Short mmCIF file of C-alpha atoms and ligand atoms in Angstrom, two decimals:
data_model
loop_
_atom_site.label_atom_id
_atom_site.label_comp_id
_atom_site.label_asym_id
_atom_site.label_seq_id
_atom_site.Cartn_x
_atom_site.Cartn_y
_atom_site.Cartn_z
CA UNK C 1283 6.64 18.71 -28.54
CA UNK C 1284 6.86 22.22 -26.98
CA UNK C 1285 10.21 24.13 -26.48
CA UNK C 1286 11.80 23.14 -23.06
CA UNK C 1287 12.18 26.26 -21.03
CA UNK C 1288 15.20 26.84 -19.23
CA UNK C 1289 14.24 26.04 -15.38
CA UNK C 1290 17.11 28.47 -14.18
CA UNK C 1291 15.53 31.36 -16.03
CA UNK C 1292 12.40 31.51 -14.00
CA UNK C 1293 14.25 30.73 -10.61
CA UNK C 1294 14.26 34.31 -9.54
CA UNK C 1295 11.99 33.98 -6.57
CA UNK C 1296 13.14 31.74 -3.85
CA UNK C 1297 13.38 28.12 -4.09
CA UNK C 1298 10.44 26.69 -2.43
CA UNK C 1299 11.15 22.89 -3.02
CA UNK C 1300 11.80 20.88 0.13
CA UNK C 1301 15.41 19.80 0.50
CA UNK C 1302 16.34 16.37 0.20
CA UNK C 1303 16.41 14.22 3.43
CA UNK C 1304 19.91 13.01 3.55
CA UNK C 1305 20.64 9.81 4.98
CA UNK C 1306 24.18 8.49 5.49
CA UNK C 1307 24.22 5.94 2.73
CA UNK C 1308 23.08 8.65 0.31
CA UNK C 1309 25.17 11.65 1.47
CA UNK C 1310 27.60 11.37 -1.62
CA UNK C 1311 24.65 11.34 -3.93
CA UNK C 1312 23.24 14.58 -2.52
CA UNK C 1313 26.10 16.40 -2.10
CA UNK C 1314 27.18 15.87 -5.87
CA UNK C 1315 23.83 17.13 -6.71
CA UNK C 1316 24.65 20.17 -4.97
CA UNK C 1317 27.49 20.71 -7.29
CA UNK C 1318 25.19 20.23 -10.23
CA UNK C 1319 27.06 16.44 -10.55
CA UNK C 1320 24.85 13.41 -11.42
CA UNK C 1321 26.44 10.27 -9.83
CA UNK C 1322 25.53 6.83 -9.31
CA UNK C 1323 26.71 4.08 -7.26
CA UNK C 1324 28.84 1.23 -8.77
CA UNK C 1325 30.23 -2.04 -7.17
CA UNK C 1326 34.00 -1.78 -7.69
CA UNK C 1327 34.18 -5.34 -7.76
CA UNK C 1328 31.23 -6.69 -10.34
CA UNK C 1329 30.68 -3.25 -11.78
CA UNK C 1330 26.99 -3.38 -11.43
CA UNK C 1331 24.92 -0.07 -10.52
CA UNK C 1332 22.61 0.03 -7.91
CA UNK C 1333 19.86 2.57 -6.60
CA UNK C 1334 18.84 3.58 -4.08
CA UNK C 1335 22.61 3.72 -2.62
CA UNK C 1336 23.34 0.99 -0.16
CA UNK C 1337 26.75 -0.09 1.83
CA UNK C 1338 26.66 -3.52 0.11
CA UNK C 1339 26.41 -4.71 -3.38
CA UNK C 1340 23.34 -6.99 -3.69
CA UNK C 1341 25.04 -8.92 -6.37
CA UNK C 1342 28.57 -10.02 -5.10
CA UNK C 1343 28.27 -8.79 -1.56
CA UNK C 1344 31.40 -6.61 -2.11
CA UNK C 1345 31.56 -3.53 0.25
CA UNK C 1346 33.86 -1.71 -2.56
CA UNK C 1347 32.00 0.93 -4.32
CA UNK C 1348 32.46 3.77 -6.22
CA UNK C 1349 30.52 7.02 -7.11
CA UNK C 1350 30.82 7.26 -10.84
CA UNK C 1351 29.21 9.78 -13.06
CA UNK C 1352 26.16 8.70 -14.74
CA UNK C 1353 25.49 9.94 -18.12
CA UNK C 1354 22.39 11.94 -16.99
CA UNK C 1355 20.25 9.95 -19.79
CA UNK C 1356 17.06 8.19 -19.39
CA UNK C 1357 13.55 7.54 -20.63
CA UNK C 1358 10.23 8.17 -18.64
CA UNK C 1359 9.32 4.90 -17.10
CA UNK C 1360 6.10 6.59 -15.88
CA UNK C 1361 4.89 9.54 -14.72
CA UNK C 1362 1.83 11.30 -13.00
CA UNK C 1363 0.81 15.02 -12.00
CA UNK C 1364 -0.41 15.57 -8.60
CA UNK C 1365 -3.65 17.73 -8.28
CA UNK C 1366 -4.91 17.38 -4.87
CA UNK C 1367 -3.50 18.08 -2.58
CA UNK C 1368 -1.06 20.61 -4.23
CA UNK C 1369 2.33 19.14 -3.21
CA UNK C 1370 4.17 21.52 -0.61
CA UNK C 1371 7.10 23.39 -2.07
CA UNK C 1372 5.73 23.76 -5.90
CA UNK C 1373 3.96 26.80 -7.45
CA UNK C 1374 2.95 24.77 -10.34
CA UNK C 1375 1.92 21.14 -9.96
CA UNK C 1376 4.98 19.09 -11.10
CA UNK C 1377 5.57 16.05 -13.42
CA UNK C 1378 6.60 13.33 -11.03
CA UNK C 1379 8.04 10.67 -12.93
CA UNK C 1380 10.06 7.27 -12.56
CA UNK C 1381 12.79 7.73 -14.85
CA UNK C 1382 14.73 4.53 -16.27
CA UNK C 1383 18.49 5.55 -16.56
CA UNK C 1384 20.71 4.43 -19.22
CA UNK C 1385 22.59 2.63 -16.62
CA UNK C 1386 19.85 0.20 -15.93
CA UNK C 1387 18.62 1.86 -12.61
CA UNK C 1388 15.41 3.89 -11.71
CA UNK C 1389 14.90 7.11 -9.59
CA UNK C 1390 11.87 9.23 -8.85
CA UNK C 1391 11.99 12.80 -10.23
CA UNK C 1392 10.67 15.15 -12.07
CA UNK C 1393 10.42 16.17 -15.68
CA UNK C 1394 10.75 19.77 -16.32
CA UNK C 1395 10.15 22.17 -19.51
CA UNK C 1396 7.51 20.11 -21.11
CA UNK C 1397 3.79 20.43 -21.21
CA UNK C 1398 1.55 17.83 -19.58
CA UNK C 1399 0.17 17.14 -22.85
CA UNK C 1400 3.22 16.25 -24.27
CA UNK C 1401 4.16 13.65 -21.84
CA UNK C 1402 4.85 10.14 -22.97
CA UNK C 1403 5.85 7.06 -21.63
CA UNK C 1404 9.60 6.10 -23.01
CA UNK C 1405 10.18 9.95 -23.95
CA UNK C 1406 13.88 10.44 -23.89
CA UNK C 1407 15.04 12.86 -21.00
CA UNK C 1408 18.41 13.93 -19.87
CA UNK C 1409 19.60 15.39 -16.39
CA UNK C 1410 19.30 19.18 -15.37
CA UNK C 1411 19.07 20.50 -11.53
CA UNK C 1412 16.90 22.41 -9.95
CA UNK C 1413 17.40 24.57 -6.37
CA UNK C 1414 15.79 23.64 -3.07
CA UNK C 1415 15.04 25.54 0.16
CA UNK C 1416 18.49 25.77 2.34
CA UNK C 1417 20.71 26.38 -0.87
CA UNK C 1418 20.62 22.51 -2.33
CA UNK C 1419 20.18 21.08 -5.52
CA UNK C 1420 18.21 18.36 -6.78
CA UNK C 1421 18.75 16.46 -10.35
CA UNK C 1422 15.53 16.75 -12.36
CA UNK C 1423 15.06 15.67 -16.13
CA UNK C 1424 14.01 17.60 -19.06
CA UNK C 1425 13.30 16.29 -22.52
CA UNK C 1426 16.30 15.20 -24.71
CA UNK C 1427 16.20 15.49 -28.71
CA UNK Z 1288 5.77 -25.48 28.34
CA UNK Z 1289 5.50 -28.16 25.55
CA UNK Z 1290 5.20 -27.06 22.01
CA UNK Z 1291 3.08 -28.97 19.53
CA UNK Z 1292 1.71 -27.81 16.23
CA UNK Z 1293 -1.63 -26.60 16.64
CA UNK Z 1294 -3.93 -25.37 13.74
CA UNK Z 1295 -5.20 -22.02 14.04
CA UNK Z 1296 -8.58 -20.43 13.78
CA UNK Z 1297 -10.15 -17.22 13.99
CA UNK Z 1298 -12.58 -17.20 16.87
CA UNK Z 1299 -13.55 -13.28 17.37
CA UNK Z 1300 -13.75 -10.21 15.43
CA UNK Z 1301 -14.82 -6.72 16.65
CA UNK Z 1302 -15.16 -3.13 15.56
CA UNK Z 1303 -16.22 0.31 16.64
CA UNK Z 1304 -18.25 2.24 14.37
CA UNK Z 1305 -16.55 3.68 11.09
CA UNK Z 1306 -16.49 7.54 11.12
CA UNK Z 1307 -14.56 10.70 10.07
CA UNK Z 1308 -14.44 11.90 13.68
CA UNK Z 1309 -14.61 9.34 16.55
CA UNK Z 1310 -14.44 11.85 19.25
CA UNK Z 1311 -12.22 9.67 21.68
CA UNK Z 1312 -8.74 8.53 21.75
CA UNK Z 1313 -6.87 6.03 19.46
CA UNK Z 1314 -6.27 4.00 22.70
CA UNK Z 1315 -10.07 4.10 23.41
CA UNK Z 1316 -10.98 2.88 19.95
CA UNK Z 1317 -8.16 0.08 20.36
CA UNK Z 1318 -9.74 -0.77 23.70
CA UNK Z 1319 -13.32 -0.86 22.56
CA UNK Z 1320 -13.02 -2.93 19.46
CA UNK Z 1321 -10.62 -5.34 20.95
CA UNK Z 1322 -13.04 -6.04 23.87
CA UNK Z 1323 -15.84 -6.69 21.34
CA UNK Z 1324 -13.54 -9.14 19.16
CA UNK Z 1325 -12.92 -11.03 22.71
CA UNK Z 1326 -16.88 -10.93 23.72
CA UNK Z 1327 -17.70 -12.06 19.96
CA UNK Z 1328 -15.27 -14.95 20.66
CA UNK Z 1329 -16.57 -15.55 24.39
CA UNK Z 1330 -12.87 -15.38 25.69
CA UNK Z 1331 -11.95 -13.14 28.82
CA UNK Z 1332 -9.66 -10.20 27.54
CA UNK Z 1333 -7.64 -10.83 30.63
CA UNK Z 1334 -6.53 -14.27 29.13
CA UNK Z 1335 -4.94 -12.53 26.00
CA UNK Z 1336 -1.40 -13.65 25.90
CA UNK Z 1337 -0.46 -12.71 22.37
CA UNK Z 1338 -0.57 -8.95 21.01
CA UNK Z 1339 -0.06 -7.96 17.28
CA UNK Z 1340 -0.16 -4.41 15.32
CA UNK Z 1341 1.03 -2.57 12.73
CA UNK Z 1342 4.39 -0.49 13.39
CA UNK Z 1343 2.75 2.75 12.64
CA UNK Z 1344 -0.36 2.17 15.12
CA UNK Z 1345 0.11 4.77 17.90
CA UNK Z 1346 -1.17 2.73 20.74
CA UNK Z 1347 1.16 1.13 23.12
CA UNK Z 1348 0.89 -2.61 23.90
CA UNK Z 1349 1.17 -2.25 27.51
CA UNK Z 1350 -1.41 0.60 27.61
CA UNK Z 1351 -3.99 -1.44 25.57
CA UNK Z 1352 -3.19 -4.51 27.56
CA UNK Z 1353 -3.61 -2.18 31.05
CA UNK Z 1354 -7.22 -1.49 29.65
CA UNK Z 1355 -8.06 -5.20 28.90
CA UNK Z 1356 -6.72 -6.15 32.35
CA UNK Z 1357 -4.29 -8.82 30.76
CA UNK Z 1358 -2.75 -10.73 33.11
CA UNK Z 1359 0.20 -12.31 31.25
CA UNK Z 1360 1.60 -11.43 28.10
CA UNK Z 1361 3.76 -13.85 26.27
CA UNK Z 1362 4.27 -12.31 23.28
CA UNK Z 1363 4.23 -9.11 21.40
CA UNK Z 1364 5.05 -7.77 17.84
CA UNK Z 1365 4.35 -5.22 15.13
CA UNK Z 1366 4.20 -5.62 11.42
CA UNK Z 1367 5.76 -3.10 8.92
CA UNK Z 1368 4.52 -2.17 5.61
CA UNK Z 1369 1.60 0.02 6.46
CA UNK Z 1370 -1.58 -1.68 5.01
CA UNK Z 1371 0.68 -4.68 3.70
CA UNK Z 1372 0.63 -5.32 7.64
CA UNK Z 1373 -3.34 -6.22 7.21
CA UNK Z 1374 -2.80 -9.88 6.27
CA UNK Z 1375 0.34 -10.07 7.99
CA UNK Z 1376 -0.85 -10.11 11.49
CA UNK Z 1377 -3.02 -12.93 10.69
CA UNK Z 1378 -0.03 -14.81 9.27
CA UNK Z 1379 2.17 -13.70 12.60
CA UNK Z 1380 -0.81 -14.87 14.78
CA UNK Z 1381 -1.04 -18.01 13.28
CA UNK Z 1382 2.32 -18.80 13.29
CA UNK Z 1383 2.52 -18.14 17.12
CA UNK Z 1384 -0.50 -20.54 17.40
CA UNK Z 1385 1.04 -23.08 15.30
CA UNK Z 1386 4.31 -22.82 17.18
CA UNK Z 1387 1.97 -23.48 20.19
CA UNK Z 1388 3.81 -20.39 21.89
CA UNK Z 1389 0.24 -18.36 22.51
CA UNK Z 1390 -3.65 -19.64 23.24
CA UNK Z 1391 -5.17 -16.02 22.60
CA UNK Z 1392 -3.67 -13.86 20.04
CA UNK Z 1393 -5.14 -10.46 19.87
CA UNK Z 1394 -4.69 -8.36 16.57
CA UNK Z 1395 -5.73 -4.47 16.67
CA UNK Z 1396 -5.55 -1.80 14.48
CA UNK Z 1397 -7.44 1.64 15.49
CA UNK Z 1398 -6.73 5.08 14.26
CA UNK Z 1399 -8.30 8.67 14.02
CA UNK Z 1400 -6.69 8.61 10.65
CA UNK Z 1401 -9.44 11.41 9.40
CA UNK Z 1402 -9.94 13.54 12.79
CA UNK Z 1403 -6.27 13.73 14.26
CA UNK Z 1404 -4.16 13.41 11.12
CA UNK Z 1405 -4.41 12.55 7.52
CA UNK Z 1406 -2.58 10.20 5.51
CA UNK Z 1407 -4.01 11.86 2.35
CA UNK Z 1408 -2.13 15.24 3.08
CA UNK Z 1409 1.32 16.87 2.52
CA UNK Z 1410 3.38 15.33 5.35
CA UNK Z 1411 4.04 17.62 8.22
CA UNK Z 1412 7.72 18.74 7.64
CA UNK Z 1413 8.62 18.83 11.26
CA UNK Z 1414 7.57 15.35 11.34
CA UNK Z 1415 9.45 12.68 9.32
CA UNK Z 1416 9.03 9.78 11.50
CA UNK Z 1417 7.14 7.75 8.65
CA UNK Z 1418 10.55 7.79 6.68
CA UNK Z 1419 12.26 6.04 9.45
CA UNK Z 1420 13.58 2.27 9.63
CA UNK Z 1421 10.85 -0.08 10.57
CA UNK Z 1422 7.91 0.61 8.55
CA UNK Z 1423 8.84 -1.12 5.07
CA UNK Z 1424 9.15 2.15 3.17
CA UNK Z 1425 12.78 2.40 2.78
CA UNK Z 1426 12.94 4.60 -0.32
CA UNK Z 1427 9.86 6.81 0.43
CA UNK Z 1428 12.31 9.89 1.27
CA UNK Z 1429 13.80 9.82 -2.61
CA UNK Z 1430 9.85 11.08 -3.21
CA UNK Z 1431 9.64 14.02 -1.34
CA UNK Z 1432 11.74 16.78 -2.72
CA UNK Z 1433 9.86 15.96 -6.13
CA UNK Z 1434 6.29 16.56 -4.91
CA UNK Z 1435 5.39 12.95 -4.43
CA UNK Z 1436 4.41 13.34 -0.75
CA UNK Z 1437 0.76 11.32 -0.35
CA UNK Z 1438 0.10 7.63 -0.75
CA UNK Z 1439 -1.77 8.53 -3.86
CA UNK Z 1440 1.29 9.71 -5.66
CA UNK Z 1441 3.31 6.86 -4.60
CA UNK Z 1442 0.37 4.54 -5.76
CA UNK Z 1443 -0.03 6.21 -8.86
CA UNK Z 1444 3.81 5.94 -9.82
CA UNK Z 1445 3.40 2.10 -9.30
CA UNK Z 1446 0.37 1.85 -11.37
CA UNK Z 1447 1.15 4.12 -14.19
CA UNK Z 1448 3.33 1.49 -16.29
CA UNK Z 1449 0.59 -1.21 -15.84
CA UNK Z 1450 -1.70 0.99 -16.94
CA UNK Z 1451 0.09 2.30 -20.16
CA UNK Z 1452 1.18 -1.38 -20.95
CA UNK Z 1453 -2.33 -2.76 -20.96
CA UNK Z 1454 -4.16 0.38 -22.05
CA UNK Z 1455 -5.92 0.59 -18.73
CA UNK Z 1456 -7.98 4.04 -18.80
CA UNK Z 1457 -8.95 5.77 -15.50
CA UNK Z 1458 -12.69 5.03 -16.75
CA UNK Z 1459 -11.97 1.04 -16.36
CA UNK Z 1460 -10.79 1.72 -13.07
CA UNK Z 1461 -14.34 3.57 -12.55
CA UNK Z 1462 -15.69 -0.18 -12.61
CA UNK Z 1463 -13.95 -1.00 -9.32
CA UNK Z 1464 -15.14 1.68 -7.36
CA UNK Z 1465 -18.83 1.74 -8.63
CA UNK Z 1466 -18.92 -2.05 -7.66
CA UNK Z 1467 -17.63 -1.35 -4.23
CA UNK Z 1468 -19.88 1.29 -3.66
CA UNK Z 1469 -22.59 -0.83 -4.47
CA UNK Z 1470 -21.54 -3.39 -1.74
CA UNK Z 1471 -21.15 -0.35 0.93
CA UNK Z 1472 -24.90 0.96 -0.34
CA UNK Z 1473 -26.33 -2.31 1.18
CA UNK Z 1474 -23.73 -2.19 4.35
CA UNK Z 1475 -25.30 -0.41 7.20
CA UNK Z 1476 -21.57 -0.27 8.65
CA UNK Z 1477 -20.30 1.23 5.63
CA UNK Z 1478 -19.61 5.46 5.67
CA UNK Z 1479 -21.31 5.30 2.07
CA UNK Z 1480 -24.36 3.19 3.23
CA UNK Z 1481 -26.69 4.05 1.02
CA UNK Z 1482 -24.57 6.13 -1.39
CA UNK Z 1483 -23.81 4.21 -4.59
CA UNK Z 1484 -22.08 5.85 -7.53
CA UNK Z 1485 -22.33 5.52 -11.04
CA UNK Z 1486 -19.38 5.38 -13.66
CA UNK Z 1487 -20.37 9.04 -14.53
CA UNK Z 1488 -20.25 10.07 -10.81
CA UNK Z 1489 -16.67 8.45 -10.87
CA UNK Z 1490 -15.41 9.84 -14.16
CA UNK Z 1491 -16.76 13.48 -12.79
CA UNK Z 1492 -14.79 13.33 -9.31
CA UNK Z 1493 -11.70 15.50 -9.32
CA UNK Z 1494 -8.11 14.47 -10.34
CA UNK Z 1495 -5.69 13.48 -7.35
CA UNK Z 1496 -3.14 12.11 -9.88
CA UNK Z 1497 -3.56 13.20 -13.15
CA UNK Z 1498 -4.20 11.39 -15.75
CA UNK Z 1499 -4.17 8.15 -13.54
CA UNK Z 1500 -6.40 8.60 -10.28
CA UNK Z 1501 -9.53 10.18 -9.38
CA UNK Z 1502 -10.84 10.95 -5.98
CA UNK Z 1503 -13.04 8.06 -6.38
CA UNK Z 1504 -10.10 5.74 -7.02
CA UNK Z 1505 -8.79 6.21 -3.62
CA UNK Z 1506 -9.78 4.84 -0.11
CA UNK Z 1507 -11.40 6.99 2.43
CA UNK Z 1508 -9.88 8.53 5.42
CA UNK Z 1509 -11.22 7.06 8.65
CA UNK Z 1510 -11.35 6.81 12.17
CA UNK Z 1511 -12.17 3.77 13.71
CA UNK Z 1512 -10.68 0.20 15.12
CA UNK Z 1513 -10.93 -3.39 14.46
CA UNK Z 1514 -9.67 -6.30 16.36
CA UNK Z 1515 -9.50 -10.16 15.53
CA UNK Z 1516 -8.77 -12.97 18.18
CA UNK Z 1517 -6.85 -15.84 16.80
CA UNK Z 1518 -6.55 -18.72 18.85
CA UNK Z 1519 -6.33 -22.66 18.17
CA UNK Z 1520 -8.81 -24.63 15.80
CA UNK Z 1521 -9.46 -26.99 18.89
CA UNK Z 1522 -10.16 -24.08 21.38
CA UNK Z 1523 -11.99 -22.15 19.04
CA UNK Z 1524 -14.59 -25.12 18.57
CA UNK Z 1525 -15.83 -24.83 22.02
CA UNK Z 1526 -16.06 -21.13 21.86
CA UNK Z 1527 -19.20 -18.91 20.88
CA UNK Z 1528 -18.58 -18.32 16.84
CA UNK Z 1529 -18.25 -21.26 14.29
CA UNK Z 1530 -14.51 -20.90 14.04
CA UNK Z 1531 -12.91 -19.45 10.66
CA UNK Z 1532 -9.93 -21.88 9.98
CA UNK Z 1533 -6.49 -20.07 9.02
CA UNK Z 1534 -5.88 -22.78 6.02
CA UNK Z 1535 -2.92 -20.85 5.03
CA UNK Z 1536 -1.21 -17.50 5.37
CA UNK Z 1537 2.29 -16.06 4.21
CA UNK Z 1538 4.23 -12.60 3.74
CA UNK Z 1539 6.22 -12.29 0.44
CA UNK Z 1540 8.73 -9.50 0.04
CA UNK Z 1541 10.74 -10.34 -3.12
CA UNK Z 1542 14.41 -8.63 -3.86
CA UNK Z 1543 13.84 -4.94 -4.48
CA UNK Z 1544 10.24 -4.85 -3.63
CA UNK Z 1545 9.25 -2.26 -0.76
CA UNK Z 1546 5.83 -1.07 0.21
CA UNK Z 1547 4.65 1.99 -1.64
CA UNK Z 1548 7.71 3.70 -3.05
CA UNK Z 1549 7.99 0.29 -4.80
CA UNK Z 1550 9.71 1.41 -8.18
CA UNK Z 1551 12.76 -0.53 -8.27
CA UNK Z 1552 11.95 -4.10 -9.26
CA UNK Z 1553 12.37 -5.33 -12.62
CA UNK Z 1554 8.88 -5.01 -14.03
CA UNK Z 1555 6.17 -2.39 -12.42
CA UNK Z 1556 3.29 -3.69 -14.64
CA UNK Z 1557 3.32 -6.70 -12.34
CA UNK Z 1558 3.05 -6.74 -8.30
CA UNK Z 1559 5.90 -9.51 -7.54
CA UNK Z 1560 4.94 -9.48 -3.73
CA UNK Z 1561 1.26 -10.15 -4.62
CA UNK Z 1562 2.85 -13.29 -6.98
CA UNK Z 1563 4.89 -14.37 -4.39
CA UNK Z 1564 2.00 -14.62 -1.48
CA UNK Z 1565 -0.10 -16.39 -4.13
CA UNK Z 1566 2.77 -18.87 -4.88
CA UNK Z 1567 3.03 -19.83 -1.11
CA UNK Z 1568 -0.67 -19.55 -0.50
CA UNK Z 1569 -1.62 -21.91 -3.52
CA UNK Z 1570 1.45 -24.44 -2.43
CA UNK Z 1571 0.79 -24.43 1.03
CA UNK Z 1572 -2.99 -25.06 0.83
CA UNK Z 1573 -3.31 -27.10 -2.52
CA UNK Z 1574 -6.04 -24.72 -3.31
CA UNK Z 1575 -6.51 -22.78 -6.53
CA UNK Z 1576 -8.10 -19.52 -7.49
CA UNK Z 1577 -11.20 -21.28 -8.60
CA UNK Z 1578 -11.73 -22.84 -5.27
CA UNK Z 1579 -12.16 -19.26 -3.79
CA UNK Z 1580 -15.75 -18.30 -3.33
CA UNK Z 1581 -15.03 -14.73 -2.75
CA UNK Z 1582 -12.07 -12.35 -2.14
CA UNK Z 1583 -11.04 -9.29 0.17
CA UNK Z 1584 -8.42 -7.50 -1.84
CA UNK Z 1585 -6.96 -4.35 -0.36
CA UNK Z 1586 -7.92 -1.41 -2.24
CA UNK Z 1587 -6.23 1.62 -1.21
CA UNK Z 1588 -6.30 2.57 -4.68
CA UNK Z 1589 -8.44 0.95 -7.53
CA UNK Z 1590 -5.45 -0.10 -9.53
CA UNK Z 1591 -4.02 -2.15 -7.08
CA UNK Z 1592 -7.25 -4.50 -7.00
CA UNK Z 1593 -6.57 -5.33 -10.56
CA UNK Z 1594 -2.96 -6.23 -10.08
CA UNK Z 1595 -3.59 -8.28 -6.96
CA UNK Z 1596 -6.32 -10.17 -9.36
CA UNK Z 1597 -3.93 -11.19 -11.67
CA UNK Z 1598 -1.17 -11.63 -9.34
CA UNK Z 1599 -3.27 -14.29 -7.64
CA UNK Z 1600 -4.08 -16.05 -11.40
CA UNK Z 1601 -8.00 -14.86 -11.16
CA UNK Z 1602 -7.31 -13.57 -14.72
CA UNK Z 1603 -4.28 -13.24 -17.06
CA UNK Z 1604 -1.85 -10.28 -16.96
CA UNK Z 1605 -3.64 -7.37 -18.32
CA UNK Z 1606 -7.29 -8.95 -18.30
CA UNK Z 1607 -8.30 -7.76 -14.86
CA UNK Z 1608 -9.67 -4.82 -16.29
CA UNK Z 1609 -12.01 -6.60 -18.37
CA UNK Z 1610 -12.97 -9.15 -15.52
CA UNK Z 1611 -14.08 -6.42 -13.36
CA UNK Z 1612 -15.93 -4.57 -16.29
CA UNK Z 1613 -17.65 -7.85 -17.06
CA UNK Z 1614 -19.26 -8.05 -13.86
CA UNK Z 1615 -17.25 -11.10 -11.94
CA UNK Z 1616 -16.30 -9.06 -9.09
CA UNK Z 1617 -20.22 -8.37 -8.27
CA UNK Z 1618 -22.02 -10.67 -6.08
CA UNK Z 1619 -23.04 -12.95 -8.83
CA UNK Z 1620 -19.89 -13.16 -10.32
CA UNK Z 1621 -16.94 -15.42 -10.49
CA UNK Z 1622 -15.26 -13.74 -7.67
CA UNK Z 1623 -17.05 -11.33 -5.47
CA UNK Z 1624 -14.48 -9.02 -4.15
CA UNK Z 1625 -14.71 -6.56 -1.24
CA UNK Z 1626 -18.16 -7.44 -0.14
CA UNK Z 1627 -18.07 -5.07 2.75
CA UNK Z 1628 -17.49 -2.34 0.33
CA UNK Z 1629 -13.72 -2.22 0.66
CA UNK Z 1630 -11.57 0.74 2.07
CA UNK Z 1631 -13.09 2.76 -0.60
CA UNK Z 1632 -16.75 1.94 0.69
CA UNK Z 1633 -16.75 0.85 4.14
CA UNK Z 1634 -13.88 2.62 5.80
CA UNK Z 1635 -10.30 2.79 5.80
CA UNK Z 1636 -9.23 0.88 9.05
CA UNK Z 1637 -5.76 0.05 7.04
CA UNK Z 1638 -7.08 -3.23 5.74
CA UNK Z 1639 -8.24 -4.71 8.66
CA UNK Z 1640 -11.95 -4.43 8.40
CA UNK Z 1641 -11.33 -6.11 5.09
CA UNK Z 1642 -9.97 -9.10 7.11
CA UNK Z 1643 -13.04 -9.07 9.16
CA UNK Z 1644 -15.36 -9.11 6.30
CA UNK Z 1645 -13.68 -12.32 4.86
CA UNK Z 1646 -14.25 -13.74 8.73
CA UNK Z 1647 -18.10 -12.74 7.97
CA UNK Z 1648 -18.19 -14.28 4.53
CA UNK Z 1649 -16.94 -17.66 6.06
CA UNK Z 1650 -19.24 -17.45 9.10
CA UNK Z 1651 -22.15 -16.83 6.60
CA UNK Z 1652 -23.13 -13.55 8.35
CA UNK Z 1653 -21.87 -10.92 5.75
CA UNK Z 1654 -24.84 -8.05 4.58
CA UNK Z 1655 -23.63 -8.92 1.23
CA UNK Z 1656 -23.48 -13.08 1.67
CA UNK Z 1657 -21.84 -14.87 -1.06
CA UNK Z 1658 -23.72 -18.74 -1.62
CA UNK Z 1659 -21.89 -21.88 -0.62
CA UNK Z 1660 -18.68 -20.06 0.83
CA UNK Z 1661 -15.97 -22.31 1.85
CA UNK Z 1662 -12.57 -20.64 1.01
CA UNK Z 1663 -12.25 -16.90 1.41
CA UNK Z 1664 -8.50 -15.28 0.02
CA UNK Z 1665 -7.72 -12.44 2.01
CA UNK Z 1666 -4.65 -10.40 0.58
CA UNK Z 1667 -3.00 -7.02 1.40
CA UNK Z 1668 -0.53 -7.38 -1.40
CA UNK Z 1669 2.67 -8.46 0.51
CA UNK Z 1670 0.54 -10.50 2.74
CA UNK Z 1671 -2.42 -12.78 2.36
CA UNK Z 1672 -4.24 -15.61 3.85
CA UNK Z 1673 -7.11 -18.38 3.15
CA UNK Z 1674 -9.66 -18.46 5.65
CA UNK Z 1675 -12.01 -21.49 5.68
CA UNK Z 1676 -14.85 -23.20 7.11
CA UNK Z 1677 -13.99 -26.03 9.86
ZN1 LIG D 2039 29.22 -6.42 -6.93
#
């Protein structure tokens, strides 16, 4: 596996990545990401996580919820690289992945600091953050050893 | 008005030509294909009393009704889920007729999805309307900051785990494309008429989503319109065409499933929505996979054909690639699939052209006619129907 490069080190040019589209139910997730905090939504009654965030627990229908820090650890559930058309906001084609988080939820993100030829299903990854246009940040993932 | 349970049937189908630049408005395409469906059926368009389209169709019901001179509309509705709506429209038309609420239900889908806008390109940042409620794509906006901005990118992420688990290679997917282009090659209405491809052509086409999807795994972008007229079986018997019964139709959206940005249900190596459609259709009709003489299966991207073949039980999990490779979806195979060329070969009219091909197979009028057709499965993933001879 190649050495992961620190994304911040090459972030000299202005960020070109599109900022997240923030809906009322996802506001705290993205606000936390701006502070480089990776949080998830958990039911205050039955304790189960859910993603994407939503106002009601699908398991027990409780409206009580808390935003708790996630471990930031997960594995690559699946991945691919968009070649055509080149996605808007990226100088190099990103690795897009569905990440299976330790807490039992999945999210779409990017895997950074790894060569495409080194990508593997179930590869362990951990969260890091990258800047977007408009001074926001989004959680992305890098290989974890 | 008295309500009584009434069997539903497809009495008419109509379409414009399929092109890359129609040169006229989407409303005109809608009006032309709708009129063609009515003429095919022998129904006066002024007598349409129900209208159904996709949530994302740009033509207004009233504008279209005004073109057709519709006298007294009783019911309109729109189906979410992009292409998943294709068979959903037939389901809802059936339900309206079953309930005795409408006599002549017009289904249409018309678009300049090449010359006017392109689903295959990055979204216009100023227009995020695709990510608003009502289209069945609740989590799409979670993809955008990560560079997953096109249907191919969303579809690849759906297919990757399945391909990984069963060792399905991109070359394996090529057999789907090659077969469908073979069907298109003999279909004069198809954009790719007389233009078959080889597996090498498929493998030489550029990556769209490396290492999963190449250009020839993706449906076309097309301009055109398709319309279908649904009425009661009883009435259809007196009309111009042999009636095509809607023996069963359904939608299925299991927990944590959504269209396209569909990454949250338990196991991405299966398509639970299509499994749900299958379960309901087989229960509703008492039929089984081997009772189908052919199938029209939503093929925006080749992996979805494999996943649906497995979900409907035409083959076991992981075996669809071998089913296709061994020629089972060819005209003389166990289950000819997308005999018009599909969305890859004929045109991408959001799946509605595949519904129309299902009708032609039952009528016996397909250019690639399957022998002795009694039952045809039409599936758009989240919805499906079984069409049958009357
Ligand atoms: Zn709960």
